[in-house]
PDB file of C-alpha atoms and ligand atoms in Angstrom:
ATOM      1  CA  UNK X   1      -0.126   0.079  -0.016  1.00 90.00           C
ATOM      2  CA  UNK X   2       1.412   3.600  -0.813  1.00 95.00           C
ATOM      3  CA  UNK X   3      -0.362   6.637   0.660  1.00 97.00           C
ATOM      4  CA  UNK X   4      -0.707   9.744  -1.470  1.00 97.00           C
ATOM      5  CA  UNK X   5      -1.485  13.208   0.871  1.00 98.00           C
ATOM      6  CA  UNK X   6      -2.546  16.370  -0.520  1.00 98.00           C
ATOM      7  CA  UNK X   7      -1.472  19.468   1.705  1.00 98.00           C
ATOM      8  CA  UNK X   8      -3.654  22.141   0.069  1.00 98.00           C
ATOM      9  CA  UNK X   9      -1.827  24.768   2.780  1.00 98.00           C
ATOM     10  CA  UNK X  10      -4.205  28.052   2.844  1.00 98.00           C
ATOM     11  CA  UNK X  11      -5.548  27.522  -0.593  1.00 98.00           C
ATOM     12  CA  UNK X  12      -9.066  26.984  -1.843  1.00 98.00           C
ATOM     13  CA  UNK X  13     -12.161  27.911  -0.154  1.00 98.00           C
ATOM     14  CA  UNK X  14     -15.068  25.669   0.277  1.00 98.00           C
ATOM     15  CA  UNK X  15     -16.525  25.881  -2.960  1.00 98.00           C
ATOM     16  CA  UNK X  16     -13.218  25.122  -4.671  1.00 98.00           C
ATOM     17  CA  UNK X  17     -12.391  22.350  -2.726  1.00 98.00           C
ATOM     18  CA  UNK X  18     -15.955  20.650  -4.176  1.00 98.00           C
ATOM     19  CA  UNK X  19     -14.864  21.272  -6.956  1.00 98.00           C
ATOM     20  CA  UNK X  20     -11.881  19.671  -6.679  1.00 98.00           C
ATOM     21  CA  UNK X  21     -13.461  16.284  -5.578  1.00 97.00           C
ATOM     22  CA  UNK X  22     -15.796  16.499  -8.944  1.00 96.00           C
ATOM     23  CA  UNK X  23     -12.753  16.307 -10.856  1.00 97.00           C
ATOM     24  CA  UNK X  24     -10.756  14.425  -8.905  1.00 96.00           C
ATOM     25  CA  UNK X  25     -13.161  11.441  -8.129  1.00 93.00           C
ATOM     26  CA  UNK X  26     -13.638  10.312 -11.822  1.00 92.00           C
ATOM     27  CA  UNK X  27     -10.066   9.979 -12.031  1.00 91.00           C
ATOM     28  CA  UNK X  28      -9.196   7.538  -9.509  1.00 86.00           C
ATOM     29  CA  UNK X  29     -10.195   4.034  -9.730  1.00 82.00           C
ATOM     30  CA  UNK X  30     -10.931   3.553  -5.693  1.00 79.00           C
ATOM     31  CA  UNK X  31     -12.486   0.215  -6.477  1.00 74.00           C
ATOM     32  CA  UNK X  32      -9.178  -1.126  -8.022  1.00 75.00           C
ATOM     33  CA  UNK X  33      -6.633  -0.097  -5.439  1.00 75.00           C
ATOM     34  CA  UNK X  34      -5.364  -0.585  -2.169  1.00 84.00           C
ATOM     35  CA  UNK X  35      -3.679   2.593  -2.060  1.00 93.00           C
ATOM     36  CA  UNK X  36      -4.626   5.595   0.467  1.00 95.00           C
ATOM     37  CA  UNK X  37      -5.331   8.939  -0.158  1.00 96.00           C
ATOM     38  CA  UNK X  38      -5.269  11.492   2.195  1.00 97.00           C
ATOM     39  CA  UNK X  39      -6.583  14.993   1.747  1.00 98.00           C
ATOM     40  CA  UNK X  40      -5.126  17.814   4.381  1.00 98.00           C
ATOM     41  CA  UNK X  41      -7.573  21.050   3.816  1.00 98.00           C
ATOM     42  CA  UNK X  42      -7.611  24.393   5.516  1.00 98.00           C
ATOM     43  CA  UNK X  43      -9.896  24.252   8.348  1.00 97.00           C
ATOM     44  CA  UNK X  44     -12.458  26.494   6.874  1.00 97.00           C
ATOM     45  CA  UNK X  45     -12.790  23.586   3.810  1.00 98.00           C
ATOM     46  CA  UNK X  46     -13.301  20.786   6.606  1.00 97.00           C
ATOM     47  CA  UNK X  47     -16.949  20.382   6.425  1.00 97.00           C
ATOM     48  CA  UNK X  48     -17.263  20.615   2.333  1.00 97.00           C
ATOM     49  CA  UNK X  49     -14.137  17.683   2.670  1.00 98.00           C
ATOM     50  CA  UNK X  50     -16.077  15.687   4.738  1.00 97.00           C
ATOM     51  CA  UNK X  51     -18.803  15.728   3.244  1.00 96.00           C
ATOM     52  CA  UNK X  52     -17.077  14.629  -0.508  1.00 95.00           C
ATOM     53  CA  UNK X  53     -14.912  12.017   1.341  1.00 93.00           C
ATOM     54  CA  UNK X  54     -17.821  10.253   3.384  1.00 91.00           C
ATOM     55  CA  UNK X  55     -18.899   7.874   0.636  1.00 90.00           C
ATOM     56  CA  UNK X  56     -15.604   6.929  -0.316  1.00 86.00           C
ATOM     57  CA  UNK X  57     -13.904   6.203   2.984  1.00 79.00           C
ATOM     58  CA  UNK X  58     -14.418   2.915   2.896  1.00 77.00           C
ATOM     59  CA  UNK X  59     -12.531   2.972   0.117  1.00 84.00           C
ATOM     60  CA  UNK X  60      -9.129   4.423   1.197  1.00 92.00           C
ATOM     61  CA  UNK X  61     -10.357   8.082   0.715  1.00 94.00           C
ATOM     62  CA  UNK X  62      -9.509  10.157   4.080  1.00 96.00           C
ATOM     63  CA  UNK X  63      -8.961  13.477   5.021  1.00 97.00           C
ATOM     64  CA  UNK X  64      -7.746  15.142   8.138  1.00 98.00           C
ATOM     65  CA  UNK X  65      -6.229  18.536  10.101  1.00 98.00           C
ATOM     66  CA  UNK X  66      -3.196  20.611   8.881  1.00 98.00           C
ATOM     67  CA  UNK X  67      -2.731  21.516  12.613  1.00 98.00           C
ATOM     68  CA  UNK X  68      -4.312  21.065  15.644  1.00 98.00           C
ATOM     69  CA  UNK X  69      -4.637  22.336  19.127  1.00 98.00           C
ATOM     70  CA  UNK X  70      -2.763  20.619  21.785  1.00 98.00           C
ATOM     71  CA  UNK X  71      -5.494  21.302  24.007  1.00 98.00           C
ATOM     72  CA  UNK X  72      -9.194  19.373  23.693  1.00 96.00           C
ATOM     73  CA  UNK X  73     -11.090  22.428  24.243  1.00 96.00           C
ATOM     74  CA  UNK X  74     -11.770  25.359  26.197  1.00 97.00           C
ATOM     75  CA  UNK X  75     -10.356  29.372  26.419  1.00 98.00           C
ATOM     76  CA  UNK X  76      -8.052  28.685  23.149  1.00 97.00           C
ATOM     77  CA  UNK X  77      -8.784  31.468  21.098  1.00 97.00           C
ATOM     78  CA  UNK X  78      -8.470  30.896  17.254  1.00 96.00           C
ATOM     79  CA  UNK X  79      -7.189  27.247  17.820  1.00 97.00           C
ATOM     80  CA  UNK X  80      -8.630  23.755  15.935  1.00 97.00           C
ATOM     81  CA  UNK X  81      -9.704  21.056  18.190  1.00 98.00           C
ATOM     82  CA  UNK X  82      -8.692  17.454  17.175  1.00 98.00           C
ATOM     83  CA  UNK X  83     -11.980  15.926  19.384  1.00 98.00           C
ATOM     84  CA  UNK X  84     -14.516  18.246  17.103  1.00 98.00           C
ATOM     85  CA  UNK X  85     -12.533  17.363  13.754  1.00 98.00           C
ATOM     86  CA  UNK X  86     -12.921  13.552  14.799  1.00 98.00           C
ATOM     87  CA  UNK X  87     -16.654  14.279  15.188  1.00 97.00           C
ATOM     88  CA  UNK X  88     -16.924  16.012  11.752  1.00 97.00           C
ATOM     89  CA  UNK X  89     -15.397  12.536  10.058  1.00 96.00           C
ATOM     90  CA  UNK X  90     -11.337  13.618   9.932  1.00 97.00           C
ATOM     91  CA  UNK X  91      -9.170  10.693  10.357  1.00 97.00           C
ATOM     92  CA  UNK X  92      -5.437  12.128  10.253  1.00 98.00           C
ATOM     93  CA  UNK X  93      -3.693  15.205  11.322  1.00 98.00           C
ATOM     94  CA  UNK X  94      -0.623  16.450  10.228  1.00 98.00           C
ATOM     95  CA  UNK X  95       1.936  17.424  12.960  1.00 98.00           C
ATOM     96  CA  UNK X  96       4.939  19.618  13.189  1.00 98.00           C
ATOM     97  CA  UNK X  97       5.082  20.820   8.964  1.00 98.00           C
ATOM     98  CA  UNK X  98       8.042  22.633   8.448  1.00 96.00           C
ATOM     99  CA  UNK X  99       5.766  25.796   8.158  1.00 97.00           C
ATOM    100  CA  UNK X 100       4.393  25.518  11.685  1.00 97.00           C
ATOM    101  CA  UNK X 101       8.070  25.055  13.364  1.00 97.00           C
ATOM    102  CA  UNK X 102       9.198  28.113  11.328  1.00 95.00           C
ATOM    103  CA  UNK X 103       6.539  30.525  11.148  1.00 96.00           C
ATOM    104  CA  UNK X 104       4.855  29.535  14.167  1.00 97.00           C
ATOM    105  CA  UNK X 105       7.697  28.365  16.388  1.00 97.00           C
ATOM    106  CA  UNK X 106       6.298  25.234  17.159  1.00 98.00           C
ATOM    107  CA  UNK X 107       9.064  23.193  18.987  1.00 98.00           C
ATOM    108  CA  UNK X 108       9.604  19.401  18.995  1.00 98.00           C
ATOM    109  CA  UNK X 109       8.190  19.588  23.049  1.00 98.00           C
ATOM    110  CA  UNK X 110       5.141  21.289  21.942  1.00 98.00           C
ATOM    111  CA  UNK X 111       4.337  19.106  19.087  1.00 98.00           C
ATOM    112  CA  UNK X 112       4.599  15.737  21.080  1.00 98.00           C
ATOM    113  CA  UNK X 113       1.556  17.635  23.099  1.00 98.00           C
ATOM    114  CA  UNK X 114      -0.201  17.809  20.182  1.00 98.00           C
ATOM    115  CA  UNK X 115       1.037  13.969  18.871  1.00 98.00           C
ATOM    116  CA  UNK X 116      -0.523  12.694  22.132  1.00 98.00           C
ATOM    117  CA  UNK X 117      -3.603  14.615  21.656  1.00 98.00           C
ATOM    118  CA  UNK X 118      -4.402  13.525  18.437  1.00 98.00           C
ATOM    119  CA  UNK X 119      -4.107   9.949  19.540  1.00 98.00           C
ATOM    120  CA  UNK X 120      -6.314  10.484  22.259  1.00 98.00           C
ATOM    121  CA  UNK X 121      -8.904  11.783  20.115  1.00 98.00           C
ATOM    122  CA  UNK X 122      -8.889   9.071  17.494  1.00 98.00           C
ATOM    123  CA  UNK X 123      -6.807  11.104  15.011  1.00 98.00           C
ATOM    124  CA  UNK X 124      -3.614   9.550  13.119  1.00 98.00           C
ATOM    125  CA  UNK X 125      -1.251  11.913  13.262  1.00 98.00           C
ATOM    126  CA  UNK X 126       1.192  12.608  10.321  1.00 98.00           C
ATOM    127  CA  UNK X 127       4.421  13.763  11.818  1.00 98.00           C
ATOM    128  CA  UNK X 128       6.474  15.928   9.422  1.00 98.00           C
ATOM    129  CA  UNK X 129      10.003  16.345  10.208  1.00 98.00           C
ATOM    130  CA  UNK X 130      13.203  17.385   8.295  1.00 98.00           C
ATOM    131  CA  UNK X 131      16.745  19.303   7.768  1.00 97.00           C
ATOM    132  CA  UNK X 132      17.313  22.674   6.543  1.00 95.00           C
ATOM    133  CA  UNK X 133      20.007  23.814   4.314  1.00 94.00           C
ATOM    134  CA  UNK X 134      22.343  24.630   6.395  1.00 94.00           C
ATOM    135  CA  UNK X 135      21.988  21.733   8.620  1.00 96.00           C
ATOM    136  CA  UNK X 136      22.268  19.218   5.736  1.00 95.00           C
ATOM    137  CA  UNK X 137      25.341  21.570   4.579  1.00 93.00           C
ATOM    138  CA  UNK X 138      26.978  20.644   7.942  1.00 96.00           C
ATOM    139  CA  UNK X 139      26.175  17.464   7.757  1.00 96.00           C
ATOM    140  CA  UNK X 140      24.188  16.721  10.737  1.00 98.00           C
ATOM    141  CA  UNK X 141      20.764  15.727   8.886  1.00 97.00           C
ATOM    142  CA  UNK X 142      20.803  12.109  10.487  1.00 98.00           C
ATOM    143  CA  UNK X 143      21.140  13.781  14.207  1.00 98.00           C
ATOM    144  CA  UNK X 144      18.712  16.358  13.452  1.00 98.00           C
ATOM    145  CA  UNK X 145      16.324  13.979  12.628  1.00 98.00           C
ATOM    146  CA  UNK X 146      16.896  11.658  15.013  1.00 98.00           C
ATOM    147  CA  UNK X 147      16.023  14.522  17.857  1.00 98.00           C
ATOM    148  CA  UNK X 148      12.742  15.878  15.877  1.00 98.00           C
ATOM    149  CA  UNK X 149      11.895  11.605  16.546  1.00 98.00           C
ATOM    150  CA  UNK X 150      13.069  11.621  19.889  1.00 98.00           C
ATOM    151  CA  UNK X 151      11.419  14.595  20.790  1.00 98.00           C
ATOM    152  CA  UNK X 152       8.286  14.756  19.061  1.00 98.00           C
ATOM    153  CA  UNK X 153       7.598  11.320  19.963  1.00 98.00           C
ATOM    154  CA  UNK X 154       8.125  11.023  23.502  1.00 97.00           C
ATOM    155  CA  UNK X 155       5.226  10.077  25.723  1.00 97.00           C
ATOM    156  CA  UNK X 156       3.570   8.395  22.883  1.00 98.00           C
ATOM    157  CA  UNK X 157       3.550   4.339  22.734  1.00 98.00           C
ATOM    158  CA  UNK X 158       5.239   2.604  19.639  1.00 98.00           C
ATOM    159  CA  UNK X 159       1.954   0.149  20.002  1.00 98.00           C
ATOM    160  CA  UNK X 160      -0.076   3.666  18.415  1.00 97.00           C
ATOM    161  CA  UNK X 161      -0.270   4.406  15.102  1.00 98.00           C
ATOM    162  CA  UNK X 162       1.388   6.958  13.306  1.00 98.00           C
ATOM    163  CA  UNK X 163       2.820   8.314  10.035  1.00 98.00           C
ATOM    164  CA  UNK X 164       5.795   9.745   9.299  1.00 98.00           C
ATOM    165  CA  UNK X 165       6.867  12.750   6.392  1.00 98.00           C
ATOM    166  CA  UNK X 166      10.208  13.518   5.461  1.00 98.00           C
ATOM    167  CA  UNK X 167      10.337  16.844   4.304  1.00 97.00           C
ATOM    168  CA  UNK X 168      13.897  18.544   3.741  1.00 97.00           C
ATOM    169  CA  UNK X 169      13.069  22.166   4.509  1.00 96.00           C
ATOM    170  CA  UNK X 170      15.133  23.209   1.355  1.00 95.00           C
ATOM    171  CA  UNK X 171      12.912  20.935  -1.082  1.00 94.00           C
ATOM    172  CA  UNK X 172       9.283  22.363   0.141  1.00 92.00           C
ATOM    173  CA  UNK X 173       7.902  24.720  -2.247  1.00 87.00           C
ATOM    174  CA  UNK X 174      11.354  25.592  -3.685  1.00 90.00           C
ATOM    175  CA  UNK X 175      11.032  23.247  -7.146  1.00 86.00           C
ATOM    176  CA  UNK X 176      14.177  21.583  -5.517  1.00 88.00           C
ATOM    177  CA  UNK X 177      13.527  18.432  -5.061  1.00 87.00           C
ATOM    178  CA  UNK X 178      15.723  16.054  -3.065  1.00 92.00           C
ATOM    179  CA  UNK X 179      17.683  13.153  -5.002  1.00 95.00           C
ATOM    180  CA  UNK X 180      16.998   9.692  -4.780  1.00 96.00           C
ATOM    181  CA  UNK X 181      19.755   8.734  -2.849  1.00 97.00           C
ATOM    182  CA  UNK X 182      19.274  11.942  -0.476  1.00 97.00           C
ATOM    183  CA  UNK X 183      15.903  10.365  -0.179  1.00 98.00           C
ATOM    184  CA  UNK X 184      16.553   6.896   0.397  1.00 98.00           C
ATOM    185  CA  UNK X 185      19.660   7.259   2.768  1.00 98.00           C
ATOM    186  CA  UNK X 186      16.935   9.630   5.202  1.00 98.00           C
ATOM    187  CA  UNK X 187      14.450   7.233   4.979  1.00 98.00           C
ATOM    188  CA  UNK X 188      16.651   4.437   5.996  1.00 98.00           C
ATOM    189  CA  UNK X 189      17.559   6.200   9.114  1.00 98.00           C
ATOM    190  CA  UNK X 190      14.383   7.191   9.979  1.00 98.00           C
ATOM    191  CA  UNK X 191      13.149   3.316   9.409  1.00 98.00           C
ATOM    192  CA  UNK X 192      16.007   2.236  11.804  1.00 98.00           C
ATOM    193  CA  UNK X 193      15.336   4.647  14.598  1.00 98.00           C
ATOM    194  CA  UNK X 194      11.427   3.655  14.392  1.00 98.00           C
ATOM    195  CA  UNK X 195      12.545  -0.023  14.251  1.00 98.00           C
ATOM    196  CA  UNK X 196      14.713   0.404  17.286  1.00 98.00           C
ATOM    197  CA  UNK X 197      12.231   2.074  19.247  1.00 98.00           C
ATOM    198  CA  UNK X 198       9.897  -0.273  18.619  1.00 98.00           C
ATOM    199  CA  UNK X 199       7.370   1.175  16.176  1.00 98.00           C
ATOM    200  CA  UNK X 200       5.749  -1.023  13.629  1.00 97.00           C
ATOM    201  CA  UNK X 201       7.773  -2.151  10.360  1.00 97.00           C
ATOM    202  CA  UNK X 202       4.760  -1.063   8.588  1.00 96.00           C
ATOM    203  CA  UNK X 203       4.517   2.665   9.646  1.00 98.00           C
ATOM    204  CA  UNK X 204       3.934   4.730   6.419  1.00 98.00           C
ATOM    205  CA  UNK X 205       7.276   7.326   5.609  1.00 98.00           C
ATOM    206  CA  UNK X 206       6.317   9.493   2.917  1.00 98.00           C
ATOM    207  CA  UNK X 207       8.308  11.829   1.211  1.00 98.00           C
ATOM    208  CA  UNK X 208       7.255  15.490   0.938  1.00 97.00           C
ATOM    209  CA  UNK X 209       9.227  18.391  -1.347  1.00 96.00           C
ATOM    210  CA  UNK X 210       8.580  19.613  -4.694  1.00 95.00           C
ATOM    211  CA  UNK X 211       6.910  16.095  -5.571  1.00 97.00           C
ATOM    212  CA  UNK X 212       5.443  16.531  -9.309  1.00 96.00           C
ATOM    213  CA  UNK X 213       3.918  14.238 -11.896  1.00 96.00           C
ATOM    214  CA  UNK X 214       7.615  14.477 -13.389  1.00 96.00           C
ATOM    215  CA  UNK X 215       9.590  12.886 -10.562  1.00 95.00           C
ATOM    216  CA  UNK X 216       6.833  10.936  -8.576  1.00 96.00           C
ATOM    217  CA  UNK X 217       7.490   7.315 -10.665  1.00 95.00           C
ATOM    218  CA  UNK X 218      11.293   7.627  -9.971  1.00 95.00           C
ATOM    219  CA  UNK X 219      11.078   8.663  -5.971  1.00 96.00           C
ATOM    220  CA  UNK X 220       8.362   6.077  -5.425  1.00 96.00           C
ATOM    221  CA  UNK X 221      10.924   3.350  -6.189  1.00 96.00           C
ATOM    222  CA  UNK X 222      13.273   4.557  -3.574  1.00 97.00           C
ATOM    223  CA  UNK X 223      13.265   1.907  -0.556  1.00 95.00           C
ATOM    224  CA  UNK X 224      11.562   3.098   2.402  1.00 95.00           C
ATOM    225  CA  UNK X 225       9.427   5.344   0.265  1.00 98.00           C
ATOM    226  CA  UNK X 226       5.891   4.776   1.501  1.00 98.00           C
ATOM    227  CA  UNK X 227       4.186   7.483  -0.605  1.00 98.00           C
ATOM    228  CA  UNK X 228       3.979  11.150  -0.916  1.00 98.00           C
ATOM    229  CA  UNK X 229       3.282  14.430   1.341  1.00 98.00           C
ATOM    230  CA  UNK X 230       2.741  16.804  -1.598  1.00 98.00           C
ATOM    231  CA  UNK X 231       1.924  20.710  -1.413  1.00 98.00           C
ATOM    232  CA  UNK X 232       1.407  22.668  -4.533  1.00 97.00           C
ATOM    233  CA  UNK X 233       1.235  19.746  -7.216  1.00 98.00           C
ATOM    234  CA  UNK X 234      -1.643  18.524  -5.378  1.00 98.00           C
ATOM    235  CA  UNK X 235      -3.860  21.607  -5.866  1.00 98.00           C
ATOM    236  CA  UNK X 236      -4.725  20.445  -9.376  1.00 98.00           C
ATOM    237  CA  UNK X 237      -6.969  17.416  -9.301  1.00 97.00           C
ATOM    238  CA  UNK X 238      -5.180  16.572 -12.598  1.00 97.00           C
ATOM    239  CA  UNK X 239      -1.488  16.431 -11.668  1.00 97.00           C
ATOM    240  CA  UNK X 240      -2.651  15.291  -8.352  1.00 97.00           C
ATOM    241  CA  UNK X 241      -4.336  11.832  -9.874  1.00 96.00           C
ATOM    242  CA  UNK X 242      -0.612  11.470 -12.172  1.00 96.00           C
ATOM    243  CA  UNK X 243       1.180  11.784  -8.708  1.00 97.00           C
ATOM    244  CA  UNK X 244      -1.225   8.742  -7.102  1.00 94.00           C
ATOM    245  CA  UNK X 245       0.264   6.962 -10.432  1.00 89.00           C
ATOM    246  CA  UNK X 246      -3.229   6.928 -12.402  1.00 85.00           C
ATOM    247  CA  UNK X 247      -2.946   7.844 -15.973  1.00 73.00           C
ATOM    248  CA  UNK X 248      -5.183  10.594 -16.906  1.00 66.00           C
TER     249      UNK X 248
HETATM  250  P1  LIG E 301       5.404  21.280  -2.245  1.00 97.62           P
HETATM  251  O1  LIG E 301       4.830  21.321  -0.714  1.00 97.62           O
HETATM  252  O2  LIG E 301       5.093  19.497  -2.875  1.00 97.62           O
HETATM  253  O3  LIG E 301       4.863  22.415  -2.662  1.00 97.62           O
HETATM  254  O4  LIG E 301       6.802  21.267  -1.865  1.00 97.62           O
HETATM  255  C1  LIG E 301       5.017  20.132   0.269  1.00 97.62           C
HETATM  256  C2  LIG E 301       4.942  20.059   1.743  1.00 97.62           C
HETATM  257  O5  LIG E 301       4.958  21.440   2.096  1.00 97.62           O
HETATM  258  O6  LIG E 301       3.987  19.307   2.412  1.00 97.62           O
END
């Protein structure tokens, strides 16, 4: 099984989200396929995405939140509750996307609270990690990834299901995709860490960062690449369907 996840970031109105599904659903042979398709819309589009996805959940099409609060409910102005997302039909939550880490200063310690909240509320968290260009140039990528895993997964039991998305910061939204060899190495380090800490060998590790229809096929052949987290190229139904491997 491969996992193809669309991170729409702060794009699309509820109406545009509905239009995406009208175009996307006829393109994808959900019946014939074991792969998982996950859509991460802006919270404002949750309802329109939930109703588009609902009839297909048994066919491996799910949606999730781009971010959740570390708190369950209460006086937290502007936050999004994992508990309510679950009630609306969400199945996943992105935790620690690099834009959250850099622009909103979310630390590994803070992200571990969000991981636990997602799991408590019955959402599968997809933990995003990756090194900056400076860290890669300094040769400390493996240490950075290990620290992110260790600190963000603190208090998470290895028996719980998590997904991991490896997204080198320098490849996100830049058009500069990581080389297959760099991806293989990073995914290998992550897989090794997960094994050493008792997480399931089936834990999906997705690659993200400038994935496009033109480079998806090659990257999907890299060992330990279980799918993609796609930003820009997931906004158009046709290009996302091509990344998922369907000839459209
Ligand atoms: P990109 O974004 O595909 O536009 O590089 C990936 C991501 O941020 O998840």
